[in-house]
Amino acid sequence: MNKEAKIYVAGHRGLAGSALVRALKAQGYRNLVLRTHAELDLTGQAAVADFFNREKPAYVFLAAAKVGGILANGTCPAEFIRENILIQANVIHQARLSGVKKLLFLGSSCIYPRHCPQPMREEYLLTGPLEQTNEAYAVAKIAGIKMCQAYHRQYGANFISVMPTNLYGPGDSYDPQNAHVIPALLRKFHEALPDKPVVLWGTGSPRREFLHSDDLAGACLYLMQVYDRPEVINIGSGEEVTIRELAATIRQIVGHRGPVAWDKTKPDGAPRKLLDLSRLHRLGWRHKIGLKEGLAAVYAEFKRGNKLRTRLFPVILKASVNQKR
Ligand code: GFB
């Protein structure tokens, strides 16, 4: 990828996509093509075909997806499977038709079987049943991987797939019901009242590996330069904690002193999802941002965003009152 190459980042407002744009700009890539959801609905076949015919990007980072935490996955499986399959099918197919030189597809560590040996090696894909809480999302992501591999085999397309572990970072969703665990806990502890327990979900015993989105973006740019094989490649930190340990760390960062309760009627999800990173490390990439450091930075960003919202709120309110007049 030279610095003038036309690069399309699909999903540039999301957690992964926004980090990719920051990393590309920081490395001097000047010719980025970006479209918001309102400008281009990636589930629409004709609109995506038209976009690729007009823009003809040379490189594509496919970071657009419908994503959410454990509860969102459980309550809206139809949306997760439909939207993700449509987005992937449209973007991957049109990328091939319009002559894209290389495409990087972002999968997820939930593609591996629920009872996968740990750490999870790339070759364990499709060796056992999936975790139920996010099966629809995982099946869609597996379809995306298989589509990249099929286009590689049949057409010689240089389409690669990466499997990130659980991500966190700036610009995440903080929706209490739909968010992933890190933004959900940051918000819960931040908004907690001193005498009421903060209610967390499940038993706290599942283990998760977390990676900052800026590290993910660094790895993706690196792999775009050095990796051309159809086999999937894991991206993670190797840093694993239990949800209980994660909660204790976040509680400390936020400075919360009140009680914590665990709602065991909510699902735990996969007991463990630690990625094997041998392939990535052999290629010469390692993460830089430690979990505690990353969490503190994200909490600082969350507080800045909150302040901004509180400051803007009276202005927005006044404007809407004025509009009604
Ligand atoms: O991040 P998370 O929603 O998704 O939840 P998964 C991780 C763990 O945190 C689960 C627990 O064991 C939750 O029960 N948890 C505790 C909480 N309190 C909370 C809370 O307030 N909110 C949330 N969200 N969790 C996702 C998949 O699985 O992983 C996605 O559903 C995707 O499809 C993503 O693959 C990477 O790690 O369980």
Tab-separated table of N, CA and C in Angstrom, residues 109-121 123-135 206 208 268-274:
chain	number	residue	atom	x	y	z
A	109	SER	N	-13.200	-13.589	17.703
A	109	SER	CA	-12.746	-14.810	18.382
A	109	SER	C	-13.916	-15.744	18.710
A	110	CYS	N	-15.169	-15.254	18.576
A	110	CYS	CA	-16.310	-16.124	18.886
A	110	CYS	C	-16.603	-17.140	17.780
A	111	ILE	N	-15.791	-17.132	16.713
A	111	ILE	CA	-15.957	-18.142	15.650
A	111	ILE	C	-15.482	-19.519	16.108
A	112	TYR	N	-14.669	-19.570	17.179
A	112	TYR	CA	-14.116	-20.860	17.626
A	112	TYR	C	-15.137	-21.602	18.492
A	113	PRO	N	-15.043	-22.950	18.544
A	113	PRO	CA	-16.018	-23.719	19.317
A	113	PRO	C	-16.038	-23.324	20.801
A	114	ARG	N	-17.206	-23.505	21.430
A	114	ARG	CA	-17.372	-23.141	22.846
A	114	ARG	C	-16.343	-23.865	23.738
A	115	HIS	N	-16.137	-25.145	23.460
A	115	HIS	CA	-15.212	-25.899	24.312
A	115	HIS	C	-13.878	-26.141	23.596
A	116	CYS	N	-13.393	-25.089	22.984
A	116	CYS	CA	-12.142	-25.168	22.237
A	116	CYS	C	-10.966	-25.324	23.203
A	117	PRO	N	-9.960	-26.158	22.870
A	117	PRO	CA	-8.753	-26.158	23.703
A	117	PRO	C	-8.155	-24.755	23.740
A	118	GLN	N	-7.592	-24.380	24.892
A	118	GLN	CA	-7.050	-23.029	25.066
A	118	GLN	C	-5.525	-23.085	25.146
A	119	PRO	N	-4.791	-22.093	24.643
A	119	PRO	CA	-5.277	-21.013	23.800
A	119	PRO	C	-5.744	-21.538	22.437
A	120	MET	N	-6.638	-20.765	21.788
A	120	MET	CA	-7.314	-21.252	20.582
A	120	MET	C	-6.468	-20.987	19.331
A	121	ARG	N	-6.073	-22.066	18.692
A	121	ARG	CA	-5.264	-21.953	17.473
A	121	ARG	C	-6.183	-21.792	16.267
A	123	GLU	N	-6.382	-23.261	13.535
A	123	GLU	CA	-6.902	-24.479	12.885
A	123	GLU	C	-8.053	-25.135	13.658
A	124	TYR	N	-8.425	-24.587	14.841
A	124	TYR	CA	-9.565	-25.156	15.582
A	124	TYR	C	-10.918	-24.694	15.043
A	125	LEU	N	-10.903	-23.785	14.069
A	125	LEU	CA	-12.151	-23.311	13.459
A	125	LEU	C	-12.943	-24.504	12.914
A	126	LEU	N	-14.243	-24.534	13.221
A	126	LEU	CA	-15.172	-25.572	12.750
A	126	LEU	C	-14.818	-26.982	13.233
A	127	THR	N	-14.306	-27.064	14.452
A	127	THR	CA	-14.018	-28.391	15.008
A	127	THR	C	-14.997	-28.766	16.123
A	128	GLY	N	-16.021	-27.928	16.387
A	128	GLY	CA	-16.988	-28.259	17.433
A	128	GLY	C	-18.117	-27.242	17.472
A	129	PRO	N	-19.156	-27.525	18.299
A	129	PRO	CA	-20.312	-26.612	18.370
A	129	PRO	C	-19.930	-25.249	18.932
A	130	LEU	N	-20.676	-24.219	18.484
A	130	LEU	CA	-20.385	-22.834	18.883
A	130	LEU	C	-21.061	-22.488	20.206
A	131	GLU	N	-20.617	-21.398	20.836
A	131	GLU	CA	-21.278	-20.837	22.014
A	131	GLU	C	-22.671	-20.341	21.596
A	132	GLN	N	-23.699	-20.725	22.376
A	132	GLN	CA	-25.081	-20.407	22.004
A	132	GLN	C	-25.387	-18.903	22.010
A	133	THR	N	-24.823	-18.155	22.972
A	133	THR	CA	-25.227	-16.744	23.127
A	133	THR	C	-24.880	-15.886	21.901
A	134	ASN	N	-23.884	-16.310	21.120
A	134	ASN	CA	-23.580	-15.495	19.927
A	134	ASN	C	-23.415	-16.340	18.663
A	135	GLU	N	-24.196	-17.424	18.613
A	135	GLU	CA	-24.065	-18.344	17.482
A	135	GLU	C	-24.381	-17.661	16.151
A	206	PRO	N	-16.253	-16.261	34.003
A	206	PRO	CA	-15.665	-16.413	32.654
A	206	PRO	C	-14.381	-15.605	32.509
A	208	ARG	N	-11.745	-13.612	29.923
A	208	ARG	CA	-11.705	-12.937	28.625
A	208	ARG	C	-10.339	-12.300	28.409
A	268	ASP	N	-23.431	-16.109	31.223
A	268	ASP	CA	-21.967	-15.992	31.317
A	268	ASP	C	-21.326	-15.988	29.937
A	269	GLY	N	-21.966	-16.701	29.000
A	269	GLY	CA	-21.359	-16.865	27.680
A	269	GLY	C	-20.229	-17.876	27.726
A	270	ALA	N	-19.313	-17.748	26.797
A	270	ALA	CA	-18.192	-18.708	26.708
A	270	ALA	C	-17.377	-18.678	27.998
A	271	PRO	N	-16.976	-19.858	28.506
A	271	PRO	CA	-16.183	-19.858	29.738
A	271	PRO	C	-14.805	-19.215	29.554
A	272	ARG	N	-14.255	-19.350	28.370
A	272	ARG	CA	-12.895	-18.836	28.129
A	272	ARG	C	-12.694	-18.621	26.635
A	273	LYS	N	-11.939	-17.570	26.251
A	273	LYS	CA	-11.690	-17.318	24.810
A	273	LYS	C	-10.298	-16.735	24.648
A	274	LEU	N	-9.302	-17.498	24.966
A	274	LEU	CA	-7.928	-16.983	24.865
A	274	LEU	C	-7.343	-17.411	23.518
